[in-house]
Amino acid sequence: MKIELKENERLDDLQRNGLKIIQKTDGFCFGMDAVLLSGFAQVKPGETVLDLGTGTGIIPLLLSAKTEGKRFVGLEIQEAVAEMAERSVAFNELENKIQIMRGDIKEASRIFGSASFDVVTANPPYMNDAHGLKNPTEVKAISRHEVLCTLEDVIREGTKVLKPGGRMYMVHRPHRLMEILGTMKSFKLEPKRMKFVHPFQDRDANMVLIEAVRGGGSWMKVEPPVIVYESPGVYTEEIYRVYGY
């Protein structure tokens, strides 16, 4: 399918099933966290998935290629970003599998109804210090700081839209881990799997991947960590596997 790129847009190859994605040359682009989340999330054949704050639609696109899920929905509040994600879906001719919806994460359960998805994914803003931002409406600010929603909003609404026994997958920063786990448990979302991500083997973890189950029992497995780089600019074998090379 032909596509007309707008000013300051580019078409990037996802190196997976021939998929491509539209991104801004001067805006917020997907990163390693989204790729790792798509590799950590487990979607069974026929399941439905909601991605909260989908941005460019990277997670639904990757999950549609990596899994046999039936339907993927990306919820995005920013009109221009959502429109760009829609064009990526159309370019890849995936309208029958992926739907981009405009809406507020804080209203997700009202938009979709309770217990409506098997899986929820979330790569939420990491920073909760948005009060000092010069331009809090800027796309990068909204993507990185809790300007339009908080961690509690994401977990509360994600839990509500999950079916009983449904799973939420989240990527976040380790320094907020206790807050994340505590908030999950307060909404009866039980953490079940966790994996830390280290940029290099001798560096502290800078990301954490978490799977939680709605109404699950109290038992959690901490999996071996992910090491991103063998040396500067050289990915480890595990990262190549996640990317699909």
mmCIF file of C-alpha atoms in Angstrom, residues 12-184:
data_model
loop_
_atom_site.group_PDB
_atom_site.id
_atom_site.type_symbol
_atom_site.label_atom_id
_atom_site.label_comp_id
_atom_site.label_asym_id
_atom_site.label_seq_id
_atom_site.Cartn_x
_atom_site.Cartn_y
_atom_site.Cartn_z
ATOM 1 C CA ASP A 12 10.963 2.647 9.704
ATOM 2 C CA ASP A 13 11.383 -1.074 9.059
ATOM 3 C CA LEU A 14 10.495 -3.193 12.120
ATOM 4 C CA GLN A 15 12.491 -6.171 10.789
ATOM 5 C CA ARG A 16 9.557 -8.444 11.534
ATOM 6 C CA ASN A 17 7.081 -9.909 8.989
ATOM 7 C CA GLY A 18 7.799 -6.991 6.657
ATOM 8 C CA LEU A 19 6.131 -4.547 9.046
ATOM 9 C CA LYS A 20 6.900 -0.842 8.916
ATOM 10 C CA ILE A 21 5.958 2.009 11.242
ATOM 11 C CA ILE A 22 5.571 5.758 10.756
ATOM 12 C CA GLN A 23 7.478 7.903 13.236
ATOM 13 C CA LYS A 24 8.360 11.548 13.664
ATOM 14 C CA THR A 25 11.903 12.532 12.786
ATOM 15 C CA ASP A 26 11.823 15.121 15.592
ATOM 16 C CA GLY A 27 9.327 13.521 17.996
ATOM 17 C CA PHE A 28 9.029 10.687 20.479
ATOM 18 C CA CYS A 29 9.969 7.335 18.903
ATOM 19 C CA PHE A 30 9.580 3.853 20.315
ATOM 20 C CA GLY A 31 12.526 2.462 22.225
ATOM 21 C CA MET A 32 13.992 -0.734 23.613
ATOM 22 C CA ASP A 33 11.381 -0.788 26.387
ATOM 23 C CA ALA A 34 8.522 -1.293 23.897
ATOM 24 C CA VAL A 35 10.432 -4.007 22.032
ATOM 25 C CA LEU A 36 11.248 -5.854 25.260
ATOM 26 C CA LEU A 37 7.656 -5.603 26.448
ATOM 27 C CA SER A 38 6.443 -7.147 23.183
ATOM 28 C CA GLY A 39 8.841 -10.039 23.776
ATOM 29 C CA PHE A 40 7.887 -10.472 27.450
ATOM 30 C CA ALA A 41 4.105 -10.374 26.960
ATOM 31 C CA GLN A 42 2.452 -13.729 26.348
ATOM 32 C CA VAL A 43 -0.625 -13.683 24.118
ATOM 33 C CA LYS A 44 -2.390 -16.987 23.487
ATOM 34 C CA PRO A 45 -4.195 -17.888 20.241
ATOM 35 C CA GLY A 46 -7.543 -16.133 19.996
ATOM 36 C CA GLU A 47 -6.946 -13.685 22.845
ATOM 37 C CA THR A 48 -7.772 -9.973 22.772
ATOM 38 C CA VAL A 49 -5.236 -7.329 23.809
ATOM 39 C CA LEU A 50 -5.518 -3.690 24.889
ATOM 40 C CA ASP A 51 -2.405 -1.488 24.800
ATOM 41 C CA LEU A 52 -2.829 1.525 27.093
ATOM 42 C CA GLY A 53 -1.205 4.704 25.761
ATOM 43 C CA THR A 54 -0.198 3.018 22.522
ATOM 44 C CA GLY A 55 1.619 6.015 21.005
ATOM 45 C CA THR A 56 2.804 5.056 17.527
ATOM 46 C CA GLY A 57 1.115 1.651 17.861
ATOM 47 C CA ILE A 58 4.425 -0.189 18.134
ATOM 48 C CA ILE A 59 3.284 -2.784 20.690
ATOM 49 C CA PRO A 60 0.090 -3.863 18.844
ATOM 50 C CA LEU A 61 2.082 -4.043 15.611
ATOM 51 C CA LEU A 62 4.810 -6.232 17.114
ATOM 52 C CA LEU A 63 2.373 -8.439 19.038
ATOM 53 C CA SER A 64 0.291 -8.988 15.912
ATOM 54 C CA ALA A 65 3.430 -10.393 14.261
ATOM 55 C CA LYS A 66 4.791 -12.363 17.221
ATOM 56 C CA THR A 67 1.584 -13.955 18.524
ATOM 57 C CA GLU A 68 -1.657 -15.525 17.378
ATOM 58 C CA GLY A 69 -3.841 -13.042 19.231
ATOM 59 C CA LYS A 70 -7.231 -12.377 17.652
ATOM 60 C CA ARG A 71 -7.622 -8.618 18.165
ATOM 61 C CA PHE A 72 -5.343 -5.798 19.268
ATOM 62 C CA VAL A 73 -6.575 -2.381 20.372
ATOM 63 C CA GLY A 74 -4.335 0.617 21.012
ATOM 64 C CA LEU A 75 -5.743 3.432 23.174
ATOM 65 C CA GLU A 76 -4.153 6.852 22.625
ATOM 66 C CA ILE A 77 -5.269 10.284 23.853
ATOM 67 C CA GLN A 78 -3.130 12.434 21.533
ATOM 68 C CA GLU A 79 -5.007 12.991 18.264
ATOM 69 C CA ALA A 80 -1.981 13.496 16.002
ATOM 70 C CA VAL A 81 -0.157 10.461 17.419
ATOM 71 C CA ALA A 82 -3.255 8.264 17.132
ATOM 72 C CA GLU A 83 -3.762 9.349 13.521
ATOM 73 C CA MET A 84 -0.155 8.449 12.731
ATOM 74 C CA ALA A 85 -0.613 5.026 14.354
ATOM 75 C CA GLU A 86 -3.756 4.468 12.275
ATOM 76 C CA ARG A 87 -1.807 5.166 9.090
ATOM 77 C CA SER A 88 0.840 2.627 10.138
ATOM 78 C CA VAL A 89 -1.876 0.005 10.682
ATOM 79 C CA ALA A 90 -3.374 0.801 7.274
ATOM 80 C CA PHE A 91 0.030 0.720 5.550
ATOM 81 C CA ASN A 92 0.601 -2.794 6.929
ATOM 82 C CA GLU A 93 -2.964 -3.811 5.934
ATOM 83 C CA LEU A 94 -3.772 -4.917 9.491
ATOM 84 C CA GLU A 95 -7.098 -3.136 9.961
ATOM 85 C CA ASN A 96 -8.769 -6.519 10.500
ATOM 86 C CA LYS A 97 -6.517 -7.216 13.512
ATOM 87 C CA ILE A 98 -5.497 -3.843 14.972
ATOM 88 C CA GLN A 99 -7.719 -0.919 15.942
ATOM 89 C CA ILE A 100 -6.464 2.443 17.201
ATOM 90 C CA MET A 101 -8.921 4.195 19.531
ATOM 91 C CA ARG A 102 -8.773 7.802 20.699
ATOM 92 C CA GLY A 103 -9.401 8.115 24.391
ATOM 93 C CA ASP A 104 -8.137 8.760 27.904
ATOM 94 C CA ILE A 105 -6.530 5.938 29.893
ATOM 95 C CA LYS A 106 -8.443 7.193 32.928
ATOM 96 C CA GLU A 107 -11.679 6.358 31.053
ATOM 97 C CA ALA A 108 -10.630 2.971 29.627
ATOM 98 C CA SER A 109 -13.142 0.914 31.617
ATOM 99 C CA ARG A 110 -15.958 3.237 30.558
ATOM 100 C CA ILE A 111 -14.863 3.154 26.901
ATOM 101 C CA PHE A 112 -14.471 -0.614 26.634
ATOM 102 C CA GLY A 113 -16.493 -1.972 29.553
ATOM 103 C CA SER A 114 -15.361 -4.144 32.446
ATOM 104 C CA ALA A 115 -13.747 -7.542 31.875
ATOM 105 C CA SER A 116 -13.447 -7.025 28.114
ATOM 106 C CA PHE A 117 -9.831 -8.081 27.362
ATOM 107 C CA ASP A 118 -7.654 -11.133 28.010
ATOM 108 C CA VAL A 119 -4.419 -9.132 28.065
ATOM 109 C CA VAL A 120 -3.438 -5.532 28.814
ATOM 110 C CA THR A 121 -0.026 -4.082 27.962
ATOM 111 C CA ALA A 122 1.349 -0.792 29.267
ATOM 112 C CA ASN A 123 4.523 1.191 28.702
ATOM 113 C CA PRO A 124 3.432 4.167 30.824
ATOM 114 C CA PRO A 125 5.226 7.444 31.551
ATOM 115 C CA TYR A 126 8.090 6.712 33.943
ATOM 116 C CA MET A 127 8.495 10.108 35.606
ATOM 117 C CA ASN A 128 6.134 11.506 38.239
ATOM 118 C CA ASP A 129 7.768 14.948 38.447
ATOM 119 C CA ALA A 130 5.771 16.675 35.693
ATOM 120 C CA HIS A 131 5.270 19.885 37.671
ATOM 121 C CA GLY A 132 8.551 21.378 36.413
ATOM 122 C CA LEU A 133 8.006 20.851 32.691
ATOM 123 C CA LYS A 134 8.235 23.903 30.439
ATOM 124 C CA ASN A 135 5.709 22.515 27.939
ATOM 125 C CA PRO A 136 3.583 19.759 29.525
ATOM 126 C CA THR A 137 1.462 19.349 26.375
ATOM 127 C CA GLU A 138 4.444 18.387 24.207
ATOM 128 C CA VAL A 139 4.327 14.813 22.867
ATOM 129 C CA LYS A 140 7.661 13.845 24.448
ATOM 130 C CA ALA A 141 6.597 15.259 27.824
ATOM 131 C CA ILE A 142 3.297 13.355 27.783
ATOM 132 C CA SER A 143 5.113 10.142 26.828
ATOM 133 C CA ARG A 144 7.722 10.399 29.577
ATOM 134 C CA HIS A 145 6.032 12.218 32.464
ATOM 135 C CA GLU A 146 2.775 11.625 34.324
ATOM 136 C CA VAL A 147 1.086 14.656 32.780
ATOM 137 C CA LEU A 148 -2.218 13.113 31.648
ATOM 138 C CA CYS A 149 -2.333 9.961 33.777
ATOM 139 C CA THR A 150 -0.655 8.444 36.823
ATOM 140 C CA LEU A 151 0.676 4.969 37.530
ATOM 141 C CA GLU A 152 -2.441 4.335 39.628
ATOM 142 C CA ASP A 153 -4.693 5.337 36.709
ATOM 143 C CA VAL A 154 -2.955 2.832 34.422
ATOM 144 C CA ILE A 155 -3.130 -0.039 36.904
ATOM 145 C CA ARG A 156 -6.698 0.695 38.038
ATOM 146 C CA GLU A 157 -8.129 0.933 34.521
ATOM 147 C CA GLY A 158 -5.988 -1.920 33.213
ATOM 148 C CA THR A 159 -7.322 -4.175 35.969
ATOM 149 C CA LYS A 160 -10.931 -3.166 35.339
ATOM 150 C CA VAL A 161 -10.857 -4.021 31.631
ATOM 151 C CA LEU A 162 -9.194 -7.398 32.265
ATOM 152 C CA LYS A 163 -11.283 -10.532 32.431
ATOM 153 C CA PRO A 164 -10.884 -12.544 35.690
ATOM 154 C CA GLY A 165 -7.575 -14.354 35.334
ATOM 155 C CA GLY A 166 -6.501 -11.900 32.622
ATOM 156 C CA ARG A 167 -2.912 -10.672 32.488
ATOM 157 C CA MET A 168 -1.292 -7.252 32.533
ATOM 158 C CA TYR A 169 2.231 -6.754 31.193
ATOM 159 C CA MET A 170 4.112 -3.587 32.113
ATOM 160 C CA VAL A 171 7.569 -2.142 31.590
ATOM 161 C CA HIS A 172 8.758 0.523 34.025
ATOM 162 C CA ARG A 173 11.731 1.780 36.034
ATOM 163 C CA PRO A 174 13.161 -0.215 38.986
ATOM 164 C CA HIS A 175 13.178 2.813 41.313
ATOM 165 C CA ARG A 176 9.355 2.706 41.322
ATOM 166 C CA LEU A 177 9.080 -1.069 41.742
ATOM 167 C CA MET A 178 7.690 -1.073 45.289
ATOM 168 C CA GLU A 179 5.079 1.522 44.293
ATOM 169 C CA ILE A 180 4.125 -0.576 41.247
ATOM 170 C CA LEU A 181 3.776 -3.833 43.196
ATOM 171 C CA GLY A 182 1.864 -2.162 46.025
ATOM 172 C CA THR A 183 -0.547 -0.468 43.623
ATOM 173 C CA MET A 184 -1.121 -3.685 41.712
#
